[in-house]
JSON list of C-alpha atoms and ligand atoms in Angstrom, two decimals:
[
{"chain": "A", "resi": 279, "resn": "MET", "atom": "CA", "xyz": [21.07, -34.60, 80.81]},
{"chain": "A", "resi": 280, "resn": "ARG", "atom": "CA", "xyz": [23.81, -34.77, 78.10]},
{"chain": "A", "resi": 281, "resn": "ARG", "atom": "CA", "xyz": [26.65, -32.58, 78.60]},
{"chain": "A", "resi": 282, "resn": "PHE", "atom": "CA", "xyz": [29.77, -32.22, 76.24]},
{"chain": "A", "resi": 283, "resn": "VAL", "atom": "CA", "xyz": [32.71, -30.91, 77.15]},
{"chain": "A", "resi": 284, "resn": "ILE", "atom": "CA", "xyz": [35.07, -29.92, 74.21]},
{"chain": "A", "resi": 285, "resn": "ILE", "atom": "CA", "xyz": [38.47, -28.82, 74.61]},
{"chain": "A", "resi": 286, "resn": "GLY", "atom": "CA", "xyz": [39.37, -25.78, 72.85]},
{"chain": "A", "resi": 287, "resn": "HIS", "atom": "CA", "xyz": [43.38, -25.51, 73.20]},
{"chain": "A", "resi": 288, "resn": "ARG", "atom": "CA", "xyz": [44.08, -22.41, 71.38]},
{"chain": "A", "resi": 289, "resn": "ALA", "atom": "CA", "xyz": [40.52, -21.20, 71.18]},
{"chain": "A", "resi": 290, "resn": "SER", "atom": "CA", "xyz": [40.44, -17.55, 71.90]},
{"chain": "A", "resi": 291, "resn": "SER", "atom": "CA", "xyz": [39.64, -16.65, 75.04]},
{"chain": "A", "resi": 292, "resn": "THR", "atom": "CA", "xyz": [39.15, -12.92, 73.75]},
{"chain": "A", "resi": 293, "resn": "GLY", "atom": "CA", "xyz": [36.65, -11.10, 71.37]},
{"chain": "A", "resi": 294, "resn": "ASP", "atom": "CA", "xyz": [38.71, -9.73, 69.39]},
{"chain": "A", "resi": 295, "resn": "PHE", "atom": "CA", "xyz": [39.10, -11.99, 66.47]},
{"chain": "A", "resi": 296, "resn": "LYS", "atom": "CA", "xyz": [37.51, -11.32, 63.30]},
{"chain": "A", "resi": 297, "resn": "LEU", "atom": "CA", "xyz": [34.17, -13.05, 62.19]},
{"chain": "A", "resi": 298, "resn": "ASP", "atom": "CA", "xyz": [36.06, -13.75, 59.14]},
{"chain": "A", "resi": 299, "resn": "ASP", "atom": "CA", "xyz": [38.67, -15.20, 60.75]},
{"chain": "A", "resi": 300, "resn": "ILE", "atom": "CA", "xyz": [37.51, -18.02, 62.64]},
{"chain": "A", "resi": 301, "resn": "CYS", "atom": "CA", "xyz": [39.63, -21.27, 61.94]},
{"chain": "A", "resi": 302, "resn": "GLY", "atom": "CA", "xyz": [42.84, -18.89, 61.86]},
{"chain": "A", "resi": 303, "resn": "GLY", "atom": "CA", "xyz": [43.61, -15.98, 64.50]},
{"chain": "A", "resi": 304, "resn": "ALA", "atom": "CA", "xyz": [40.82, -17.60, 66.62]},
{"chain": "A", "resi": 305, "resn": "GLY", "atom": "CA", "xyz": [42.81, -20.40, 66.95]},
{"chain": "A", "resi": 306, "resn": "ARG", "atom": "CA", "xyz": [40.52, -22.60, 65.33]},
{"chain": "A", "resi": 307, "resn": "LEU", "atom": "CA", "xyz": [37.01, -21.78, 67.11]},
{"chain": "A", "resi": 308, "resn": "ASP", "atom": "CA", "xyz": [35.05, -23.31, 63.99]},
{"chain": "A", "resi": 309, "resn": "VAL", "atom": "CA", "xyz": [35.63, -26.45, 64.90]},
{"chain": "A", "resi": 310, "resn": "LEU", "atom": "CA", "xyz": [34.02, -25.88, 68.76]},
{"chain": "A", "resi": 311, "resn": "LEU", "atom": "CA", "xyz": [31.26, -23.53, 66.51]},
{"chain": "A", "resi": 312, "resn": "ARG", "atom": "CA", "xyz": [30.63, -26.53, 64.57]},
{"chain": "A", "resi": 313, "resn": "SER", "atom": "CA", "xyz": [30.82, -29.21, 67.51]},
{"chain": "A", "resi": 314, "resn": "VAL", "atom": "CA", "xyz": [27.51, -26.50, 68.87]},
{"chain": "A", "resi": 315, "resn": "ASN", "atom": "CA", "xyz": [25.95, -27.82, 65.69]},
{"chain": "A", "resi": 316, "resn": "SER", "atom": "CA", "xyz": [26.09, -30.79, 66.33]},
{"chain": "A", "resi": 317, "resn": "ALA", "atom": "CA", "xyz": [25.11, -30.79, 70.13]},
{"chain": "A", "resi": 318, "resn": "PHE", "atom": "CA", "xyz": [21.90, -28.80, 70.00]},
{"chain": "A", "resi": 319, "resn": "PHE", "atom": "CA", "xyz": [20.39, -29.03, 66.61]},
{"chain": "A", "resi": 320, "resn": "LEU", "atom": "CA", "xyz": [17.55, -31.07, 65.66]},
{"chain": "A", "resi": 321, "resn": "SER", "atom": "CA", "xyz": [16.24, -31.11, 62.47]},
{"chain": "A", "resi": 322, "resn": "HIS", "atom": "CA", "xyz": [13.35, -28.26, 63.13]},
{"chain": "A", "resi": 323, "resn": "ALA", "atom": "CA", "xyz": [14.44, -28.61, 66.77]},
{"chain": "A", "resi": 324, "resn": "LEU", "atom": "CA", "xyz": [16.99, -27.08, 69.89]},
{"chain": "A", "resi": 325, "resn": "ARG", "atom": "CA", "xyz": [18.00, -30.04, 71.89]},
{"chain": "A", "resi": 326, "resn": "ARG", "atom": "CA", "xyz": [16.83, -29.38, 75.19]},
{"chain": "A", "resi": 327, "resn": "ASP", "atom": "CA", "xyz": [18.45, -31.43, 77.56]},
{"chain": "A", "resi": 328, "resn": "VAL", "atom": "CA", "xyz": [22.16, -31.43, 75.86]},
{"chain": "A", "resi": 329, "resn": "GLU", "atom": "CA", "xyz": [24.58, -28.78, 77.59]},
{"chain": "A", "resi": 330, "resn": "ALA", "atom": "CA", "xyz": [27.57, -27.64, 76.07]},
{"chain": "A", "resi": 331, "resn": "TYR", "atom": "CA", "xyz": [30.53, -26.62, 78.02]},
{"chain": "A", "resi": 332, "resn": "LEU", "atom": "CA", "xyz": [33.42, -24.86, 75.40]},
{"chain": "A", "resi": 333, "resn": "ILE", "atom": "CA", "xyz": [36.91, -24.88, 77.31]},
{"chain": "A", "resi": 334, "resn": "LEU", "atom": "CA", "xyz": [38.56, -21.73, 76.04]},
{"chain": "A", "resi": 335, "resn": "GLN", "atom": "CA", "xyz": [42.78, -22.28, 76.21]},
{"chain": "A", "resi": 336, "resn": "GLY", "atom": "CA", "xyz": [44.00, -19.12, 73.97]},
{"chain": "A", "resi": 337, "resn": "GLY", "atom": "CA", "xyz": [44.59, -16.00, 74.12]},
{"chain": "A", "resi": 338, "resn": "LYS", "atom": "CA", "xyz": [45.68, -13.55, 76.78]},
{"chain": "A", "resi": 339, "resn": "ASP", "atom": "CA", "xyz": [42.17, -14.38, 78.92]},
{"chain": "A", "resi": 340, "resn": "ALA", "atom": "CA", "xyz": [42.56, -17.92, 79.00]},
{"chain": "A", "resi": 341, "resn": "PRO", "atom": "CA", "xyz": [41.28, -20.35, 80.63]},
{"chain": "A", "resi": 342, "resn": "LYS", "atom": "CA", "xyz": [37.63, -19.31, 80.20]},
{"chain": "A", "resi": 343, "resn": "THR", "atom": "CA", "xyz": [34.55, -21.52, 79.99]},
{"chain": "A", "resi": 344, "resn": "LEU", "atom": "CA", "xyz": [31.33, -20.79, 77.74]},
{"chain": "A", "resi": 345, "resn": "ARG", "atom": "CA", "xyz": [28.67, -22.99, 79.03]},
{"chain": "A", "resi": 346, "resn": "LEU", "atom": "CA", "xyz": [25.61, -23.48, 76.59]},
{"chain": "A", "resi": 347, "resn": "ARG", "atom": "CA", "xyz": [22.14, -24.70, 77.90]},
{"chain": "A", "resi": 348, "resn": "GLY", "atom": "CA", "xyz": [19.84, -26.22, 75.50]},
{"chain": "A", "resi": 349, "resn": "ASP", "atom": "CA", "xyz": [17.07, -25.53, 77.53]},
{"chain": "A", "resi": 350, "resn": "GLU", "atom": "CA", "xyz": [16.93, -21.90, 78.02]},
{"chain": "A", "resi": 351, "resn": "LEU", "atom": "CA", "xyz": [19.30, -21.00, 74.55]},
{"chain": "A", "resi": 352, "resn": "ARG", "atom": "CA", "xyz": [17.98, -18.18, 72.02]},
{"chain": "A", "resi": 353, "resn": "TYR", "atom": "CA", "xyz": [19.08, -16.82, 69.31]},
{"chain": "A", "resi": 354, "resn": "LEU", "atom": "CA", "xyz": [21.35, -20.11, 68.25]},
{"chain": "A", "resi": 355, "resn": "ASN", "atom": "CA", "xyz": [21.45, -20.53, 64.38]},
{"chain": "A", "resi": 356, "resn": "PRO", "atom": "CA", "xyz": [22.64, -23.42, 62.32]},
{"chain": "A", "resi": 357, "resn": "ASP", "atom": "CA", "xyz": [25.72, -21.34, 60.65]},
{"chain": "A", "resi": 358, "resn": "GLU", "atom": "CA", "xyz": [29.22, -21.43, 62.17]},
{"chain": "A", "resi": 359, "resn": "ARG", "atom": "CA", "xyz": [29.38, -16.98, 61.56]},
{"chain": "A", "resi": 360, "resn": "SER", "atom": "CA", "xyz": [26.36, -16.77, 63.58]},
{"chain": "A", "resi": 361, "resn": "THR", "atom": "CA", "xyz": [27.81, -18.74, 66.69]},
{"chain": "A", "resi": 362, "resn": "ALA", "atom": "CA", "xyz": [30.86, -17.21, 66.41]},
{"chain": "A", "resi": 363, "resn": "SER", "atom": "CA", "xyz": [29.38, -13.79, 66.93]},
{"chain": "A", "resi": 364, "resn": "LEU", "atom": "CA", "xyz": [26.92, -15.41, 70.03]},
{"chain": "A", "resi": 365, "resn": "VAL", "atom": "CA", "xyz": [30.67, -16.45, 71.19]},
{"chain": "A", "resi": 366, "resn": "ARG", "atom": "CA", "xyz": [32.69, -13.30, 70.36]},
{"chain": "A", "resi": 367, "resn": "ASN", "atom": "CA", "xyz": [29.53, -11.26, 72.41]},
{"chain": "A", "resi": 368, "resn": "ALA", "atom": "CA", "xyz": [30.13, -12.75, 75.50]},
{"chain": "A", "resi": 369, "resn": "LEU", "atom": "CA", "xyz": [34.05, -13.06, 75.42]},
{"chain": "A", "resi": 370, "resn": "LEU", "atom": "CA", "xyz": [33.26, -9.16, 74.83]},
{"chain": "A", "resi": 371, "resn": "LYS", "atom": "CA", "xyz": [31.20, -8.97, 78.27]},
{"chain": "A", "resi": 372, "resn": "ARG", "atom": "CA", "xyz": [32.87, -10.83, 80.52]},
{"chain": "A", "resi": 373, "resn": "GLY", "atom": "CA", "xyz": [33.25, -8.99, 83.86]},
{"chain": "A", "resi": 374, "resn": "GLY", "atom": "CA", "xyz": [34.12, -9.88, 87.23]},
{"chain": "A", "resi": 375, "resn": "GLU", "atom": "CA", "xyz": [34.25, -13.32, 89.31]},
{"chain": "A", "resi": 376, "resn": "GLY", "atom": "CA", "xyz": [31.65, -16.13, 89.25]},
{"chain": "A", "resi": 377, "resn": "GLU", "atom": "CA", "xyz": [29.68, -17.15, 85.93]},
{"chain": "A", "resi": 378, "resn": "LEU", "atom": "CA", "xyz": [28.21, -13.92, 83.67]},
{"chain": "A", "resi": 379, "resn": "ARG", "atom": "CA", "xyz": [24.97, -15.16, 81.68]},
{"chain": "A", "resi": 380, "resn": "ALA", "atom": "CA", "xyz": [25.93, -13.28, 78.36]},
{"chain": "A", "resi": 381, "resn": "SER", "atom": "CA", "xyz": [22.86, -13.77, 76.31]},
{"chain": "A", "resi": 382, "resn": "PRO", "atom": "CA", "xyz": [19.81, -16.28, 76.93]},
{"chain": "A", "resi": 383, "resn": "GLY", "atom": "CA", "xyz": [21.40, -19.68, 77.52]},
{"chain": "A", "resi": 384, "resn": "ILE", "atom": "CA", "xyz": [25.16, -18.26, 76.97]},
{"chain": "A", "resi": 385, "resn": "TYR", "atom": "CA", "xyz": [26.97, -18.39, 80.55]},
{"chain": "A", "resi": 386, "resn": "VAL", "atom": "CA", "xyz": [30.69, -17.36, 80.62]},
{"chain": "A", "resi": 387, "resn": "SER", "atom": "CA", "xyz": [33.32, -17.79, 83.43]},
{"chain": "A", "resi": 388, "resn": "ARG", "atom": "CA", "xyz": [37.17, -18.08, 83.88]},
{"chain": "A", "resi": 389, "resn": "GLU", "atom": "CA", "xyz": [36.33, -22.05, 84.77]},
{"chain": "A", "resi": 390, "resn": "ASP", "atom": "CA", "xyz": [39.64, -23.88, 83.32]},
{"chain": "A", "resi": 391, "resn": "LEU", "atom": "CA", "xyz": [39.04, -27.77, 82.41]},
{"chain": "A", "resi": 392, "resn": "GLU", "atom": "CA", "xyz": [40.23, -28.60, 85.71]},
{"chain": "A", "resi": 393, "resn": "GLU", "atom": "CA", "xyz": [37.12, -27.04, 87.46]},
{"chain": "A", "resi": 394, "resn": "VAL", "atom": "CA", "xyz": [34.85, -27.88, 85.51]},
{"chain": "A", "resi": 395, "resn": "LEU", "atom": "CA", "xyz": [35.49, -31.34, 85.45]},
{"chain": "A", "resi": 396, "resn": "ASP", "atom": "CA", "xyz": [35.69, -31.52, 89.45]},
{"chain": "A", "resi": 397, "resn": "ARG", "atom": "CA", "xyz": [31.98, -30.27, 88.84]},
{"chain": "A", "resi": 398, "resn": "LEU", "atom": "CA", "xyz": [30.46, -32.79, 86.39]},
{"chain": "A", "resi": 399, "resn": "ALA", "atom": "CA", "xyz": [32.27, -35.45, 87.90]},
{"chain": "A", "resi": 400, "resn": "ALA", "atom": "CA", "xyz": [30.29, -35.16, 90.72]},
{"chain": "A", "resi": 401, "resn": "GLU", "atom": "CA", "xyz": [26.92, -35.25, 89.21]},
{"chain": "A", "resi": 402, "resn": "SER", "atom": "CA", "xyz": [27.28, -37.30, 85.94]},
{"chain": "A", "resi": 403, "resn": "GLU", "atom": "CA", "xyz": [29.41, -40.10, 84.76]},
{"chain": "A", "resi": 404, "resn": "LEU", "atom": "CA", "xyz": [32.60, -38.66, 82.51]},
{"chain": "A", "resi": 405, "resn": "ILE", "atom": "CA", "xyz": [33.22, -40.69, 79.69]},
{"chain": "A", "resi": 406, "resn": "TYR", "atom": "CA", "xyz": [36.36, -40.06, 77.89]},
{"chain": "A", "resi": 407, "resn": "LEU", "atom": "CA", "xyz": [35.41, -39.85, 73.90]},
{"chain": "A", "resi": 408, "resn": "LYS", "atom": "CA", "xyz": [39.09, -42.05, 72.99]},
{"chain": "A", "resi": 409, "resn": "GLU", "atom": "CA", "xyz": [40.18, -43.28, 69.65]},
{"chain": "A", "resi": 410, "resn": "ASP", "atom": "CA", "xyz": [41.35, -46.42, 71.58]},
{"chain": "A", "resi": 411, "resn": "GLY", "atom": "CA", "xyz": [38.66, -46.22, 74.11]},
{"chain": "A", "resi": 412, "resn": "GLU", "atom": "CA", "xyz": [36.01, -49.31, 74.60]},
{"chain": "A", "resi": 413, "resn": "ASP", "atom": "CA", "xyz": [33.49, -49.72, 71.95]},
{"chain": "A", "resi": 414, "resn": "ILE", "atom": "CA", "xyz": [30.45, -47.48, 72.67]},
{"chain": "A", "resi": 415, "resn": "ARG", "atom": "CA", "xyz": [28.32, -50.50, 71.28]},
{"chain": "A", "resi": 416, "resn": "GLU", "atom": "CA", "xyz": [29.68, -52.84, 74.18]},
{"chain": "A", "resi": 417, "resn": "VAL", "atom": "CA", "xyz": [29.34, -50.54, 77.07]},
{"chain": "A", "resi": 418, "resn": "GLU", "atom": "CA", "xyz": [25.93, -49.78, 79.01]},
{"chain": "A", "resi": 419, "resn": "LEU", "atom": "CA", "xyz": [25.09, -45.98, 79.58]},
{"chain": "A", "resi": 420, "resn": "SER", "atom": "CA", "xyz": [22.94, -44.23, 81.63]},
{"chain": "A", "resi": 421, "resn": "GLY", "atom": "CA", "xyz": [20.89, -41.18, 80.72]},
{"chain": "A", "resi": 422, "resn": "ASP", "atom": "CA", "xyz": [23.14, -38.49, 82.69]},
{"chain": "A", "resi": 423, "resn": "LEU", "atom": "CA", "xyz": [26.52, -38.31, 80.95]},
{"chain": "A", "resi": 424, "resn": "THR", "atom": "CA", "xyz": [29.26, -35.93, 80.49]},
{"chain": "A", "resi": 425, "resn": "PHE", "atom": "CA", "xyz": [31.71, -36.85, 77.09]},
{"chain": "A", "resi": 426, "resn": "VAL", "atom": "CA", "xyz": [34.61, -34.92, 76.89]},
{"chain": "A", "resi": 427, "resn": "LEU", "atom": "CA", "xyz": [36.56, -34.41, 73.86]},
{"chain": "A", "resi": 428, "resn": "GLY", "atom": "CA", "xyz": [39.58, -32.48, 72.45]},
{"chain": "A", "resi": 429, "resn": "ASP", "atom": "CA", "xyz": [39.49, -30.34, 69.15]},
{"chain": "A", "resi": 430, "resn": "ASP", "atom": "CA", "xyz": [41.87, -31.11, 66.83]},
{"chain": "A", "resi": 431, "resn": "ARG", "atom": "CA", "xyz": [43.98, -31.90, 69.05]},
{"chain": "A", "resi": 432, "resn": "ASP", "atom": "CA", "xyz": [44.08, -35.14, 71.00]},
{"chain": "A", "resi": 433, "resn": "LEU", "atom": "CA", "xyz": [43.68, -34.31, 74.98]},
{"chain": "A", "resi": 434, "resn": "SER", "atom": "CA", "xyz": [47.42, -33.37, 76.22]},
{"chain": "A", "resi": 435, "resn": "GLU", "atom": "CA", "xyz": [49.06, -35.60, 79.17]},
{"chain": "A", "resi": 436, "resn": "GLU", "atom": "CA", "xyz": [48.17, -33.26, 81.62]},
{"chain": "A", "resi": 437, "resn": "GLU", "atom": "CA", "xyz": [44.06, -32.79, 79.93]},
{"chain": "A", "resi": 438, "resn": "GLU", "atom": "CA", "xyz": [44.31, -36.86, 80.84]},
{"chain": "A", "resi": 439, "resn": "ARG", "atom": "CA", "xyz": [46.04, -36.39, 84.28]},
{"chain": "A", "resi": 440, "resn": "LEU", "atom": "CA", "xyz": [42.54, -35.01, 85.06]},
{"chain": "A", "resi": 441, "resn": "LEU", "atom": "CA", "xyz": [40.30, -36.70, 83.72]},
{"chain": "A", "resi": 442, "resn": "GLU", "atom": "CA", "xyz": [42.34, -39.92, 85.58]},
{"chain": "A", "resi": 443, "resn": "GLY", "atom": "CA", "xyz": [41.58, -37.79, 89.02]},
{"chain": "A", "resi": 444, "resn": "HIS", "atom": "CA", "xyz": [37.89, -38.51, 88.51]},
{"chain": "A", "resi": 445, "resn": "PRO", "atom": "CA", "xyz": [35.80, -41.80, 87.55]},
{"chain": "A", "resi": 446, "resn": "HIS", "atom": "CA", "xyz": [35.51, -42.10, 84.13]},
{"chain": "A", "resi": 447, "resn": "ARG", "atom": "CA", "xyz": [35.69, -44.38, 80.95]},
{"chain": "A", "resi": 448, "resn": "SER", "atom": "CA", "xyz": [37.29, -44.58, 77.94]},
{"chain": "A", "resi": 449, "resn": "VAL", "atom": "CA", "xyz": [34.63, -44.77, 75.32]},
{"chain": "A", "resi": 450, "resn": "ARG", "atom": "CA", "xyz": [35.33, -45.23, 71.16]},
{"chain": "A", "resi": 451, "resn": "LEU", "atom": "CA", "xyz": [32.82, -44.28, 68.98]},
{"chain": "A", "resi": 452, "resn": "GLY", "atom": "CA", "xyz": [34.03, -46.34, 65.77]},
{"chain": "A", "resi": 453, "resn": "PRO", "atom": "CA", "xyz": [37.16, -47.58, 63.98]},
{"chain": "A", "resi": 454, "resn": "ARG", "atom": "CA", "xyz": [38.63, -43.98, 62.40]},
{"chain": "A", "resi": 455, "resn": "SER", "atom": "CA", "xyz": [39.38, -40.97, 64.13]},
{"chain": "A", "resi": 456, "resn": "TYR", "atom": "CA", "xyz": [36.75, -38.62, 63.74]},
{"chain": "A", "resi": 457, "resn": "HIS", "atom": "CA", "xyz": [35.98, -34.46, 63.70]},
{"chain": "A", "resi": 458, "resn": "THR", "atom": "CA", "xyz": [34.90, -33.74, 66.72]},
{"chain": "A", "resi": 459, "resn": "ASP", "atom": "CA", "xyz": [31.67, -32.67, 65.56]},
{"chain": "A", "resi": 460, "resn": "HIS", "atom": "CA", "xyz": [30.65, -35.59, 64.38]},
{"chain": "A", "resi": 461, "resn": "CYS", "atom": "CA", "xyz": [31.64, -37.16, 67.17]},
{"chain": "A", "resi": 462, "resn": "ILE", "atom": "CA", "xyz": [29.40, -35.29, 68.66]},
{"chain": "A", "resi": 463, "resn": "THR", "atom": "CA", "xyz": [26.54, -37.09, 66.55]},
{"chain": "A", "resi": 464, "resn": "LEU", "atom": "CA", "xyz": [27.55, -39.85, 66.76]},
{"chain": "A", "resi": 465, "resn": "ALA", "atom": "CA", "xyz": [27.91, -39.63, 70.59]},
{"chain": "A", "resi": 466, "resn": "ASN", "atom": "CA", "xyz": [23.40, -38.15, 70.29]},
{"chain": "A", "resi": 467, "resn": "ASN", "atom": "CA", "xyz": [23.15, -40.78, 68.00]},
{"chain": "A", "resi": 468, "resn": "GLU", "atom": "CA", "xyz": [24.16, -43.85, 69.91]},
{"chain": "A", "resi": 469, "resn": "LEU", "atom": "CA", "xyz": [22.15, -42.06, 73.16]},
{"chain": "A", "resi": 470, "resn": "ASP", "atom": "CA", "xyz": [18.65, -41.56, 71.00]},
{"chain": "A", "resi": 471, "resn": "ARG", "atom": "CA", "xyz": [18.65, -44.87, 70.16]},
{"chain": "A", "resi": 472, "resn": "ARG", "atom": "CA", "xyz": [18.88, -46.33, 72.89]},
{"chain": "A", "resi": 473, "resn": "GLY", "atom": "CA", "xyz": [16.06, -43.80, 74.33]},
{"chain": "A", "resi": 474, "resn": "LEU", "atom": "CA", "xyz": [18.34, -41.85, 76.65]},
{"chain": "B", "resi": 231, "resn": "LIG", "atom": "C1", "xyz": [39.97, -34.67, 65.54]},
{"chain": "B", "resi": 231, "resn": "LIG", "atom": "S1", "xyz": [40.26, -35.89, 66.59]},
{"chain": "B", "resi": 231, "resn": "LIG", "atom": "C2", "xyz": [41.11, -35.03, 67.08]},
{"chain": "B", "resi": 231, "resn": "LIG", "atom": "C3", "xyz": [43.64, -35.56, 66.44]},
{"chain": "B", "resi": 231, "resn": "LIG", "atom": "C4", "xyz": [43.13, -36.92, 65.66]},
{"chain": "B", "resi": 231, "resn": "LIG", "atom": "N1", "xyz": [43.78, -37.64, 67.22]},
{"chain": "B", "resi": 231, "resn": "LIG", "atom": "C5", "xyz": [44.06, -36.69, 64.85]},
{"chain": "B", "resi": 231, "resn": "LIG", "atom": "O1", "xyz": [45.04, -37.45, 64.94]},
{"chain": "B", "resi": 231, "resn": "LIG", "atom": "O2", "xyz": [44.15, -35.91, 64.45]},
{"chain": "B", "resi": 231, "resn": "LIG", "atom": "C6", "xyz": [39.43, -34.83, 67.66]},
{"chain": "B", "resi": 231, "resn": "LIG", "atom": "C7", "xyz": [38.73, -35.48, 68.85]},
{"chain": "B", "resi": 231, "resn": "LIG", "atom": "O3", "xyz": [37.68, -36.53, 68.48]},
{"chain": "B", "resi": 231, "resn": "LIG", "atom": "C8", "xyz": [37.08, -37.78, 69.77]},
{"chain": "B", "resi": 231, "resn": "LIG", "atom": "N2", "xyz": [37.91, -39.15, 68.86]},
{"chain": "B", "resi": 231, "resn": "LIG", "atom": "C9", "xyz": [38.32, -39.14, 67.74]},
{"chain": "B", "resi": 231, "resn": "LIG", "atom": "N3", "xyz": [37.77, -40.09, 67.19]},
{"chain": "B", "resi": 231, "resn": "LIG", "atom": "C10", "xyz": [37.41, -40.81, 67.54]},
{"chain": "B", "resi": 231, "resn": "LIG", "atom": "C11", "xyz": [36.99, -42.08, 68.26]},
{"chain": "B", "resi": 231, "resn": "LIG", "atom": "N4", "xyz": [36.84, -43.14, 67.00]},
{"chain": "B", "resi": 231, "resn": "LIG", "atom": "N5", "xyz": [36.24, -42.29, 68.96]},
{"chain": "B", "resi": 231, "resn": "LIG", "atom": "C12", "xyz": [35.76, -41.51, 69.97]},
{"chain": "B", "resi": 231, "resn": "LIG", "atom": "N6", "xyz": [36.37, -40.26, 70.66]},
{"chain": "B", "resi": 231, "resn": "LIG", "atom": "C13", "xyz": [36.80, -40.02, 68.57]},
{"chain": "B", "resi": 231, "resn": "LIG", "atom": "C14", "xyz": [38.63, -37.52, 70.41]},
{"chain": "B", "resi": 231, "resn": "LIG", "atom": "O4", "xyz": [38.01, -36.83, 71.40]},
{"chain": "B", "resi": 231, "resn": "LIG", "atom": "C15", "xyz": [39.52, -36.57, 69.86]},
{"chain": "B", "resi": 231, "resn": "LIG", "atom": "O5", "xyz": [40.69, -35.77, 70.21]}
]
């Protein structure tokens, strides 16, 4: 299983944003939507062995986490606007405690980054994607990985401290600073090449 945890530092935790304003009013939700696209889409198929966690830290109902499961996902299309609509519907449905299934393959909860990392560290290896990490081409990887990335901003010191509370490796994908969704494409490609 491949997992991607993307930290939406200002991404809206409420469903009251306009679909025409996902870069502004929704707190750079566009970065997370493109990341979903990179995590799941192949040319004519969905990656069923991928899970994506969108940590929504913006807006008055933060934090919330959206979990997308490739093996259950339906109604996901490659355009950002329709994915924004799935996200908005999930955020509008949020009820009580625990995790709620908002639509096939999309779950919403009040988990924060710390809770998500605690859970994933117990069942997979954490890989912090970081520009000054170890070169991915020099790193041995297993098939059960959780990649952690920032959005348009890097992880804060506090978020890095949460990661440091767990065994993890810091890994770089190349010599430049890439967009989050491009990092996910590169990581998927690297694992595909290794047959993982
Ligand atoms: C757009 S970058 C963050 C902002 C960027 N540091 C800047 O100066 O504008 C988004 C995230 O992608 C990941 N990232 C970007 N370039 C990377 C690289 N070369 N290797 C590994 N991860 C990278 C990091 O997790 C980073 O937080």
